[in-house]
Short mmCIF file of C-alpha atoms and ligand atoms in Angstrom, two decimals:
data_model
loop_
_atom_site.label_atom_id
_atom_site.label_comp_id
_atom_site.label_asym_id
_atom_site.label_seq_id
_atom_site.Cartn_x
_atom_site.Cartn_y
_atom_site.Cartn_z
CA MET A 1 36.47 -21.60 -18.17
CA ALA A 2 34.33 -23.08 -15.67
CA ALA A 3 30.59 -23.56 -16.19
CA ALA A 4 28.44 -20.91 -14.52
CA PRO A 5 27.29 -22.49 -11.39
CA GLU A 6 24.00 -20.65 -10.86
CA THR A 7 22.83 -20.34 -14.45
CA LYS A 8 20.07 -22.80 -14.03
CA THR A 9 16.85 -20.83 -14.38
CA VAL A 10 13.85 -20.65 -11.74
CA HIS A 11 11.16 -20.43 -14.21
CA SER A 12 10.59 -22.70 -17.18
CA PRO A 13 13.21 -22.06 -20.07
CA ALA A 14 10.39 -20.88 -22.40
CA LEU A 15 9.30 -18.19 -19.64
CA THR A 16 12.78 -17.26 -19.01
CA TYR A 17 13.37 -16.66 -22.63
CA PHE A 18 10.27 -14.61 -22.93
CA SER A 19 10.59 -12.43 -19.81
CA MET A 20 14.50 -11.87 -20.94
CA LEU A 21 13.48 -10.71 -24.31
CA SER A 22 10.54 -8.56 -23.17
CA LEU A 23 12.87 -6.57 -20.63
CA LEU A 24 15.71 -6.31 -23.17
CA SER A 25 13.24 -4.75 -25.69
CA LEU A 26 10.62 -3.14 -23.42
CA CYS A 27 12.59 -1.48 -20.67
CA PRO A 28 14.38 1.15 -22.78
CA PRO A 29 11.36 2.75 -24.54
CA PHE A 30 9.60 2.51 -21.32
CA VAL A 31 12.23 4.77 -19.35
CA ILE A 32 12.02 7.39 -22.14
CA LEU A 33 8.15 7.28 -22.07
CA LEU A 34 8.33 7.90 -18.37
CA SER A 35 11.09 10.71 -18.46
CA ALA A 36 9.43 12.13 -21.60
CA ASN A 37 7.00 13.75 -19.30
CA ALA A 38 9.41 15.42 -17.29
CA THR A 39 11.74 16.20 -20.42
CA LEU A 40 9.15 17.44 -22.41
CA SER A 41 7.88 19.70 -19.61
CA CYS A 42 11.27 21.35 -19.62
CA LEU A 43 11.28 21.72 -23.43
CA LEU A 44 7.83 23.15 -23.23
CA LYS A 45 8.62 25.44 -20.41
CA TYR A 46 12.12 26.82 -21.73
CA SER A 47 12.04 26.45 -25.52
CA MET A 48 8.55 25.35 -26.73
CA LEU A 49 10.50 23.28 -29.12
CA LEU A 50 8.42 20.18 -29.30
CA GLY A 51 4.72 20.44 -30.00
CA LEU A 52 4.53 17.12 -28.61
CA GLY A 53 5.96 18.05 -25.26
CA TRP A 54 3.57 20.65 -25.02
CA TYR A 55 0.71 18.35 -25.77
CA THR A 56 1.95 15.63 -23.24
CA MET A 57 2.55 17.90 -20.28
CA VAL A 58 -0.04 20.64 -20.70
CA HIS A 59 -2.90 18.99 -22.18
CA ALA A 60 -2.19 15.53 -21.01
CA ASP A 61 -0.91 16.57 -17.71
CA GLY A 62 1.60 14.02 -17.03
CA SER A 63 -1.60 11.48 -18.08
CA VAL A 64 -0.50 8.06 -19.19
CA ALA A 65 -3.83 7.61 -21.10
CA GLN A 66 -3.13 10.97 -22.97
CA THR A 67 0.22 10.10 -23.84
CA TRP A 68 -1.19 6.69 -25.13
CA ASN A 69 -3.64 8.72 -27.15
CA TYR A 70 -1.20 10.64 -28.60
CA LEU A 71 0.89 7.62 -29.68
CA LYS A 72 -2.12 5.90 -30.82
CA GLN A 73 -2.66 8.73 -33.25
CA HIS A 74 0.81 9.53 -34.50
CA GLY A 75 2.18 6.04 -34.19
CA LEU A 76 6.10 5.30 -34.43
CA GLN A 77 6.75 8.73 -36.03
CA GLY A 78 5.22 10.23 -32.86
CA PHE A 79 7.15 8.18 -30.73
CA ILE A 80 10.46 9.01 -32.31
CA ASP A 81 9.45 12.68 -32.20
CA ILE A 82 9.43 12.55 -28.53
CA TRP A 83 12.42 10.57 -27.80
CA PRO A 84 14.87 12.84 -26.48
CA ARG A 85 18.49 12.29 -27.94
CA PRO A 86 21.54 12.19 -25.91
CA THR A 87 23.30 15.35 -25.96
CA ALA A 88 26.85 16.47 -25.16
CA ILE A 89 25.68 17.98 -22.03
CA ALA A 90 24.01 14.83 -21.14
CA TRP A 91 27.09 12.85 -21.54
CA LYS A 92 29.12 15.40 -19.68
CA ILE A 93 26.69 15.26 -16.69
CA ILE A 94 27.20 11.42 -16.73
CA PHE A 95 30.66 11.17 -17.19
CA VAL A 96 31.63 13.87 -14.35
CA TYR A 97 29.24 12.32 -11.86
CA GLY A 98 30.52 8.82 -12.59
CA ALA A 99 34.18 9.96 -12.51
CA PHE A 100 33.48 11.56 -9.18
CA GLU A 101 31.77 8.67 -7.59
CA ALA A 102 34.51 6.09 -8.81
CA ALA A 103 37.09 8.42 -7.55
CA ILE A 104 35.59 8.53 -4.20
CA GLN A 105 34.80 4.88 -3.95
CA LEU A 106 38.72 4.40 -4.58
CA LEU A 107 39.94 7.20 -2.28
CA LEU A 108 38.01 7.58 0.80
CA PRO A 109 39.11 5.64 3.69
CA GLY A 110 36.85 2.83 5.13
CA LYS A 111 37.13 -0.22 7.09
CA ARG A 112 38.03 -3.70 5.59
CA VAL A 113 34.67 -5.71 5.33
CA GLU A 114 34.61 -9.23 4.29
CA GLY A 115 31.67 -10.46 1.98
CA PRO A 116 29.97 -14.00 2.30
CA ILE A 117 32.02 -17.02 0.80
CA SER A 118 31.14 -17.51 -2.66
CA PRO A 119 30.12 -20.86 -4.28
CA THR A 120 33.61 -21.55 -5.27
CA GLY A 121 35.08 -20.72 -2.04
CA ASN A 122 36.25 -17.12 -2.52
CA ARG A 123 35.53 -14.22 -0.02
CA PRO A 124 35.47 -10.83 -1.49
CA VAL A 125 36.88 -8.25 0.49
CA TYR A 126 35.54 -4.35 0.34
CA LYS A 127 36.33 -1.03 1.56
CA ALA A 128 33.20 0.18 3.62
CA ASN A 129 33.16 3.87 2.86
CA GLY A 130 29.57 3.94 1.48
CA MET A 131 28.22 6.67 4.20
CA ALA A 132 31.48 8.77 3.60
CA ALA A 133 30.70 8.85 -0.18
CA TYR A 134 27.01 9.61 0.39
CA PHE A 135 27.96 12.31 2.81
CA VAL A 136 30.78 13.83 0.51
CA THR A 137 28.49 13.51 -2.48
CA LEU A 138 25.41 15.29 -1.10
CA VAL A 139 27.58 18.01 0.49
CA THR A 140 29.57 18.64 -2.60
CA TYR A 141 26.07 18.74 -4.77
CA ILE A 142 24.42 21.25 -2.30
CA SER A 143 27.47 23.32 -1.93
CA LEU A 144 27.68 23.41 -5.69
CA TRP A 145 24.17 24.94 -5.94
CA TRP A 146 24.62 27.24 -2.52
CA PHE A 147 27.77 28.73 -4.12
CA GLU A 148 26.17 29.09 -7.45
CA ILE A 149 28.77 27.05 -9.18
CA PHE A 150 26.46 24.32 -10.62
CA ASN A 151 22.60 24.58 -10.67
CA PRO A 152 21.28 21.14 -10.23
CA THR A 153 18.22 22.34 -12.21
CA VAL A 154 20.39 21.91 -15.31
CA VAL A 155 20.08 17.99 -14.58
CA TYR A 156 16.37 18.05 -14.34
CA ASP A 157 16.02 20.17 -17.59
CA HIS A 158 18.25 17.48 -19.54
CA LEU A 159 16.67 14.50 -17.73
CA GLY A 160 15.25 12.98 -20.73
CA GLU A 161 18.57 13.26 -22.68
CA ILE A 162 20.43 12.02 -19.62
CA TYR A 163 18.15 9.05 -19.51
CA SER A 164 18.77 8.32 -23.19
CA ALA A 165 22.38 8.49 -22.90
CA LEU A 166 22.10 6.16 -19.88
CA ILE A 167 20.22 3.57 -21.74
CA PHE A 168 22.73 3.47 -24.39
CA GLY A 169 25.79 3.83 -22.29
CA SER A 170 24.60 1.21 -20.05
CA LEU A 171 24.01 -1.17 -22.88
CA ILE A 172 27.70 -0.61 -23.86
CA PHE A 173 28.74 -1.20 -20.44
CA CYS A 174 26.86 -4.36 -20.35
CA VAL A 175 28.66 -5.43 -23.56
CA PHE A 176 32.10 -4.64 -21.77
CA LEU A 177 30.93 -6.92 -18.78
CA TYR A 178 30.01 -9.78 -21.28
CA ILE A 179 33.49 -9.45 -22.98
CA LYS A 180 35.40 -9.02 -19.56
CA GLY A 181 33.60 -12.11 -18.50
CA HIS A 182 35.00 -14.13 -21.25
CA VAL A 183 38.64 -12.74 -21.73
CA ALA A 184 39.75 -11.30 -18.27
CA PRO A 185 37.40 -12.68 -15.24
CA SER A 186 38.57 -11.27 -11.92
CA SER A 187 37.95 -14.44 -10.11
CA THR A 188 36.84 -18.16 -10.48
CA ASP A 189 33.34 -16.97 -9.66
CA SER A 190 32.77 -16.60 -13.41
CA GLY A 191 31.63 -18.75 -16.00
CA SER A 192 29.56 -19.03 -19.29
CA SER A 193 26.21 -20.83 -19.64
CA GLY A 194 27.29 -21.36 -23.45
CA ASN A 195 24.44 -19.26 -24.41
CA PHE A 196 24.88 -15.51 -25.42
CA ILE A 197 21.57 -14.05 -24.30
CA ILE A 198 21.85 -15.84 -20.84
CA ASP A 199 25.42 -14.72 -20.31
CA PHE A 200 24.62 -11.03 -21.49
CA TYR A 201 21.52 -10.85 -19.46
CA TRP A 202 22.27 -12.76 -16.28
CA GLY A 203 26.06 -11.89 -16.48
CA MET A 204 28.99 -14.07 -16.19
CA GLU A 205 31.03 -12.87 -13.23
CA LEU A 206 29.97 -12.60 -9.77
CA TYR A 207 32.58 -10.18 -8.49
CA PRO A 208 34.01 -8.31 -11.37
CA ARG A 209 36.91 -5.87 -10.49
CA ILE A 210 39.10 -3.35 -12.30
CA GLY A 211 42.51 -3.80 -11.01
CA LYS A 212 42.26 -5.30 -7.52
CA ASN A 213 40.35 -2.80 -5.55
CA PHE A 214 37.77 -1.12 -7.84
CA ASP A 215 34.62 -3.35 -7.48
CA ILE A 216 32.28 -2.87 -10.34
CA LYS A 217 28.97 -4.08 -8.67
CA VAL A 218 29.66 -1.84 -5.67
CA PHE A 219 29.81 1.08 -8.37
CA THR A 220 27.01 0.23 -10.56
CA ASN A 221 24.51 -0.77 -7.79
CA CYS A 222 25.61 1.55 -4.86
CA ARG A 223 27.68 4.56 -5.76
CA PHE A 224 25.96 5.08 -9.38
CA GLY A 225 22.60 3.91 -9.05
CA MET A 226 21.43 4.25 -5.49
CA MET A 227 23.72 7.68 -5.22
CA SER A 228 21.96 8.90 -8.05
CA TRP A 229 18.56 8.37 -6.36
CA ALA A 230 19.58 10.91 -3.54
CA VAL A 231 21.15 13.24 -6.03
CA LEU A 232 17.83 13.38 -8.11
CA ALA A 233 15.58 13.66 -5.05
CA VAL A 234 17.36 16.79 -4.10
CA THR A 235 17.35 17.85 -7.52
CA TYR A 236 13.64 17.65 -7.90
CA CYS A 237 13.12 19.68 -4.73
CA ILE A 238 15.48 22.45 -5.92
CA LYS A 239 13.69 22.37 -9.39
CA GLN A 240 10.40 23.00 -7.62
CA TYR A 241 11.71 25.52 -5.60
CA GLU A 242 13.11 27.35 -8.58
CA LEU A 243 9.71 26.99 -10.34
CA ASN A 244 7.42 28.04 -7.35
CA GLY A 245 9.62 29.98 -5.16
CA LYS A 246 8.77 27.43 -2.53
CA VAL A 247 8.89 23.64 -1.96
CA SER A 248 5.40 22.10 -1.27
CA ASP A 249 4.76 19.86 1.77
CA SER A 250 4.19 17.06 -0.51
CA MET A 251 7.62 17.31 -2.09
CA LEU A 252 9.01 17.84 1.46
CA VAL A 253 7.67 14.44 2.64
CA ASN A 254 8.54 12.63 -0.70
CA THR A 255 12.13 14.04 -0.56
CA THR A 256 12.57 13.37 3.07
CA LEU A 257 11.30 9.63 3.13
CA MET A 258 13.40 8.96 0.04
CA LEU A 259 16.47 10.45 1.38
CA VAL A 260 15.93 8.49 4.79
CA TYR A 261 15.64 5.32 2.69
CA VAL A 262 18.89 6.00 0.90
CA THR A 263 20.55 7.08 4.00
CA LYS A 264 19.64 3.95 5.52
CA PHE A 265 21.07 1.92 2.45
CA PHE A 266 24.30 3.70 2.65
CA TRP A 267 24.48 3.11 6.61
CA TRP A 268 23.98 -0.62 6.04
CA GLU A 269 26.00 -0.74 2.62
CA ALA A 270 28.39 -3.53 3.95
CA GLY A 271 25.21 -5.53 4.72
CA TYR A 272 23.79 -5.10 1.31
CA TRP A 273 27.01 -7.03 0.12
CA ASN A 274 25.68 -10.05 1.68
CA THR A 275 22.40 -10.05 0.03
CA MET A 276 21.16 -11.64 -3.39
CA ASP A 277 22.04 -8.60 -5.56
CA ILE A 278 25.65 -9.07 -4.64
CA ALA A 279 26.34 -12.50 -3.31
CA HIS A 280 24.08 -14.36 -5.97
CA ASP A 281 23.21 -12.31 -9.00
CA ARG A 282 26.04 -12.04 -11.72
CA ALA A 283 26.99 -8.69 -13.33
CA GLY A 284 24.94 -8.51 -16.39
CA PHE A 285 22.05 -6.75 -18.01
CA TYR A 286 19.56 -7.82 -15.34
CA ILE A 287 21.37 -6.04 -12.40
CA CYS A 288 23.76 -3.49 -13.89
CA TRP A 289 21.45 -1.82 -16.61
CA GLY A 290 18.75 -1.98 -13.88
CA CYS A 291 20.95 -0.12 -11.38
CA LEU A 292 22.30 2.31 -13.76
CA VAL A 293 19.19 3.07 -15.63
CA TRP A 294 15.96 1.99 -13.87
CA VAL A 295 17.06 3.27 -10.47
CA PRO A 296 17.74 6.78 -11.50
CA SER A 297 14.72 6.84 -13.73
CA VAL A 298 11.93 4.68 -12.15
CA TYR A 299 12.72 4.75 -8.62
CA THR A 300 12.94 8.40 -8.25
CA SER A 301 10.06 8.87 -10.52
CA PRO A 302 7.35 10.14 -7.87
CA GLY A 303 9.77 12.82 -7.18
CA MET A 304 10.03 13.89 -10.83
CA TYR A 305 6.23 13.88 -10.85
CA LEU A 306 5.80 16.08 -7.91
CA VAL A 307 8.02 18.84 -9.49
CA ASN A 308 5.06 19.81 -11.70
CA HIS A 309 2.34 18.78 -9.46
CA PRO A 310 2.77 20.24 -5.96
CA VAL A 311 0.25 18.96 -3.69
CA ASN A 312 -0.61 21.12 -0.31
CA LEU A 313 -1.31 18.07 2.10
CA GLY A 314 -1.60 20.40 5.27
CA MET A 315 0.92 19.96 8.16
CA GLN A 316 -1.20 17.13 9.87
CA LEU A 317 -1.36 14.80 6.94
CA ALA A 318 2.05 15.35 5.99
CA LEU A 319 3.38 14.37 9.27
CA TYR A 320 1.09 11.27 9.53
CA ILE A 321 2.49 10.01 6.05
CA LEU A 322 6.03 10.91 7.05
CA VAL A 323 5.91 8.91 10.37
CA ALA A 324 4.24 6.03 8.66
CA GLY A 325 7.01 6.11 6.08
CA VAL A 326 10.00 6.33 8.36
CA LEU A 327 8.35 3.49 10.69
CA CYS A 328 8.18 1.27 7.32
CA ILE A 329 11.90 1.99 6.56
CA TYR A 330 12.99 1.37 10.20
CA ILE A 331 11.27 -1.96 9.92
CA ASN A 332 12.56 -2.82 6.86
CA TYR A 333 16.18 -1.93 8.07
CA ASP A 334 15.43 -4.00 11.50
CA CYS A 335 14.63 -7.10 9.26
CA ASP A 336 17.68 -6.93 7.38
CA ARG A 337 19.83 -6.08 10.55
CA GLN A 338 18.25 -9.01 12.51
CA ARG A 339 19.32 -11.55 9.90
CA GLN A 340 22.74 -10.02 9.65
CA GLU A 341 23.33 -9.71 13.33
CA PHE A 342 22.23 -13.47 13.87
CA ARG A 343 24.39 -14.82 11.05
CA ARG A 344 27.43 -12.51 12.36
CA THR A 345 27.12 -13.90 15.85
CA ASN A 346 26.41 -17.45 14.75
CA GLY A 347 22.98 -17.37 16.39
CA LYS A 348 24.37 -16.11 19.72
CA CYS A 349 22.36 -12.90 19.87
CA LYS A 350 18.97 -11.77 21.29
CA ILE A 351 15.97 -11.63 18.80
CA TRP A 352 13.09 -9.41 20.24
CA GLY A 353 14.65 -10.04 23.92
CA LYS A 354 14.97 -13.99 23.49
CA ALA A 355 17.43 -16.36 22.28
CA PRO A 356 16.59 -16.92 18.72
CA SER A 357 14.91 -20.06 17.47
CA LYS A 358 16.77 -21.64 14.51
CA ILE A 359 17.49 -24.39 12.14
CA GLU A 360 21.12 -25.61 11.35
CA ALA A 361 20.98 -26.29 7.67
CA THR A 362 23.69 -28.18 6.02
CA TYR A 363 24.63 -27.79 2.04
CA THR A 364 27.26 -28.89 -0.35
CA THR A 365 29.26 -26.29 -2.27
CA THR A 366 29.97 -26.64 -5.97
CA SER A 367 33.41 -27.96 -4.89
CA GLY A 368 31.94 -30.69 -2.79
CA GLU A 369 32.65 -29.13 0.63
CA THR A 370 29.81 -29.55 3.34
CA LYS A 371 28.99 -26.34 4.95
CA THR A 372 26.49 -25.14 7.65
CA SER A 373 24.27 -22.24 7.55
CA LEU A 374 21.86 -21.11 10.28
CA LEU A 375 18.38 -20.07 9.32
CA LEU A 376 16.45 -17.65 11.77
CA THR A 377 12.94 -18.71 12.57
CA SER A 378 12.03 -16.22 15.20
CA GLY A 379 11.67 -12.35 15.14
CA TRP A 380 10.79 -10.93 11.68
CA TRP A 381 12.01 -13.93 10.11
CA GLY A 382 9.62 -16.10 12.00
CA LEU A 383 6.41 -14.20 10.64
CA ALA A 384 7.25 -15.13 7.07
CA ARG A 385 10.17 -16.06 5.08
CA HIS A 386 10.33 -12.62 3.01
CA PHE A 387 8.40 -10.49 5.44
CA HIS A 388 11.09 -7.81 4.96
CA TYR A 389 9.42 -6.92 1.46
CA VAL A 390 6.27 -5.82 3.32
CA PRO A 391 7.70 -2.77 4.69
CA GLU A 392 9.92 -2.02 1.58
CA ILE A 393 6.89 -1.89 -0.56
CA LEU A 394 4.63 0.16 2.18
CA ALA A 395 7.68 2.72 2.32
CA ALA A 396 7.69 3.38 -1.31
CA PHE A 397 3.66 3.67 -1.27
CA PHE A 398 4.27 6.49 1.57
CA TRP A 399 6.74 8.37 -0.39
CA THR A 400 4.46 8.36 -3.43
CA VAL A 401 0.89 9.02 -1.68
CA PRO A 402 1.91 12.66 -1.21
CA ALA A 403 1.13 12.98 -5.09
CA LEU A 404 -2.52 11.74 -4.06
CA PHE A 405 -4.45 9.88 -6.78
CA ASN A 406 -5.14 11.92 -9.73
CA HIS A 407 -2.60 9.91 -11.92
CA PHE A 408 -1.35 6.40 -12.24
CA LEU A 409 2.09 7.40 -13.19
CA PRO A 410 3.89 8.25 -9.89
CA TYR A 411 2.60 4.83 -8.56
CA PHE A 412 4.50 2.75 -11.37
CA TYR A 413 7.47 2.25 -9.15
CA VAL A 414 5.18 0.88 -6.38
CA VAL A 415 3.55 -1.44 -8.47
CA PHE A 416 6.85 -2.49 -10.34
CA LEU A 417 8.53 -3.06 -7.03
CA THR A 418 5.44 -5.23 -5.62
CA ILE A 419 5.96 -7.46 -8.89
CA LEU A 420 9.80 -7.46 -8.51
CA LEU A 421 9.77 -8.44 -4.97
CA PHE A 422 7.11 -11.18 -5.30
CA ASP A 423 9.00 -12.76 -8.17
CA ARG A 424 12.17 -12.32 -5.90
CA ALA A 425 10.66 -14.25 -3.02
CA LYS A 426 10.05 -17.10 -5.50
CA ARG A 427 13.42 -16.87 -6.81
CA ASP A 428 14.95 -16.93 -3.70
CA ASP A 429 12.85 -19.65 -2.20
CA ASP A 430 13.72 -21.84 -5.15
CA ARG A 431 17.31 -21.04 -4.72
CA CYS A 432 17.24 -21.87 -1.03
CA ARG A 433 15.28 -24.97 -1.47
CA SER A 434 17.85 -26.42 -3.76
CA LYS A 435 20.67 -25.12 -1.65
CA TYR A 436 19.27 -26.59 1.72
CA GLY A 437 16.85 -29.25 0.52
CA LYS A 438 15.17 -30.76 3.64
CA TYR A 439 16.27 -28.06 5.89
CA TRP A 440 14.55 -25.43 3.90
CA LYS A 441 11.42 -27.69 3.96
CA LEU A 442 11.72 -27.75 7.72
CA TYR A 443 11.75 -23.87 7.67
CA CYS A 444 8.73 -23.70 5.32
CA ASN A 445 6.82 -25.98 7.52
CA LYS A 446 7.67 -23.87 10.53
CA VAL A 447 7.31 -20.64 8.83
CA PRO A 448 4.50 -21.35 6.28
CA TYR A 449 4.10 -17.74 4.63
CA LYS A 450 6.27 -16.45 1.87
CA ILE A 451 5.73 -12.69 2.34
CA ILE A 452 2.41 -11.68 4.03
CA PRO A 453 1.74 -13.52 7.40
CA GLY A 454 -1.54 -15.17 7.35
CA ILE A 455 -2.31 -14.28 3.71
CA TYR A 456 0.43 -15.30 1.18
P1 NDP B 501 18.52 -11.19 1.22
O1 NDP B 501 19.52 -11.57 0.47
O2 NDP B 501 18.77 -9.99 2.47
O3 NDP B 501 17.80 -12.44 2.02
C1 NDP B 501 17.92 -13.39 1.36
C2 NDP B 501 18.82 -14.41 1.62
O4 NDP B 501 19.03 -14.64 3.25
C3 NDP B 501 18.69 -16.11 1.37
O5 NDP B 501 19.05 -15.92 -0.13
C4 NDP B 501 19.42 -16.87 2.31
O6 NDP B 501 20.72 -16.64 1.78
C5 NDP B 501 19.24 -16.10 3.49
N1 NDP B 501 18.07 -16.40 4.49
C6 NDP B 501 16.78 -16.80 3.86
N2 NDP B 501 16.05 -16.87 4.93
C7 NDP B 501 16.89 -16.82 6.05
C8 NDP B 501 16.74 -16.81 7.27
N3 NDP B 501 15.50 -17.34 8.06
N4 NDP B 501 17.68 -16.68 8.20
C9 NDP B 501 18.90 -16.26 7.86
N5 NDP B 501 19.17 -16.38 6.49
C10 NDP B 501 18.10 -16.36 5.71
O7 NDP B 501 17.12 -10.48 0.50
P2 NDP B 501 17.21 -9.42 -0.54
O8 NDP B 501 18.54 -9.25 -1.16
O9 NDP B 501 16.05 -9.58 -1.54
O10 NDP B 501 16.70 -8.32 0.31
C11 NDP B 501 17.85 -7.21 1.06
C12 NDP B 501 17.06 -5.85 1.19
O11 NDP B 501 17.24 -5.15 -0.01
C13 NDP B 501 15.77 -5.88 1.71
O12 NDP B 501 15.64 -4.73 2.55
C14 NDP B 501 14.87 -5.68 0.44
O13 NDP B 501 13.61 -5.17 1.02
C15 NDP B 501 15.69 -4.64 -0.29
N6 NDP B 501 15.51 -4.71 -1.67
C16 NDP B 501 14.95 -3.78 -2.34
C17 NDP B 501 14.76 -3.81 -3.65
C18 NDP B 501 14.30 -2.53 -4.35
O14 NDP B 501 14.40 -2.53 -5.68
N7 NDP B 501 13.80 -1.61 -4.07
C19 NDP B 501 14.98 -5.15 -4.51
C20 NDP B 501 15.33 -6.13 -3.61
C21 NDP B 501 15.72 -5.99 -2.52
P3 NDP B 501 21.81 -17.76 2.26
O15 NDP B 501 22.18 -18.48 0.94
O16 NDP B 501 22.97 -16.85 2.88
O17 NDP B 501 21.13 -18.74 3.29
#
């Protein structure tokens, strides 16, 4: 088997090992702690089963500090007590949802789309049916509720158990990816670093498939992860409606912005197949576990928080936040669109009404071939090298701010995203520097800021 072409790490080996081991050990408990608030709230409201849940949600009111105090007082046993166990209904919900998404991924029609050429010279081919899958999923889910066939509040009421099941199920799935990478890789874009932890954490295959057509990363990242974001956003709205007989304007702003963001994602899904997540990051714990567990739990958490904390913003403030959020989502979309249009037309397009300024960067593939890529140095990409992360972070802030500032918990995603994207900018810069060498240096001279123009 070929050695993994991009298993070289960006940070020092000690830091890489430390961050990998921290993520592997800390992420699962954190997801549970976060979801415990919502989960325990359900248990409190409907069955009063856990005294601890009652403590966290009623006395601690979603407060991290009080949950922390509880843990300090009760130690490990207290943590074990609030850990929701995976239940049969949780597994059933995950299985039905996953099977439905897998089936429509395979069956819905879509245009044939080619991804970027991989380091070993392969070009993956996809069926672009993301928008259709998104539409079918939401219409099916809302219809099931409307016609009283399935009540989405069941999902909310079993959220902790679902996350718990997802944590374990996804770990097993990552083991499957690891074994598949060793025994049955789908293409030559696969390889081992010779180290079990690195292979498991960063993944072995770039484009793993089941059969010829079922793309695993499209399933984990898009159809399971991103789709669950929209499904859960709708679920939180319905739950708040069920609890209060109405949906607060704060929840409406939050849900609308999250849905606009996810709709944008599926509208642009074929573009996503050209990004780092798909074209550079291999299918392992880092990306797949993140999309299967972290996206449904952490990314949706501002909406989860609002279920029990309805805030009345008033029409004017709600509209200001909504417009600001939509604007940020649009700018983020336009940055991605600009880069992709520029690459698609080989630089023969207009950027902000003018011919683009560019750098022709040559590089050598792992097979020794010399190729050329165009780097855009005007438009959004002339402001900073990763300016698109600014509107991404601001959009997340705007769908969180309806929760106001009583607690830190709903802002966890914004903070996490900021750290993730600042680290990603560094990872991408380092990768591009080693790919393009002097041409990347030229780009850095022309566009000196990494993310925030004039500041960083
Ligand atoms: P992209 O992969 O879209 O862009 C970076 C790549 O583009 C580089 O690796 C390089 O690839 C190429 N490139 C870099 N500079 C230029 C240039 N000047 N002109 C042309 N091409 C260039 O970045 P991301 O995957 O990080 O982001 C994609 C989207 O996903 C963004 O909207 C981002 O905000 C969002 N995102 C959201 C996250 C979340 O958790 N919510 C996490 C990460 C991203 P090449 O090798 O082809 O030259």
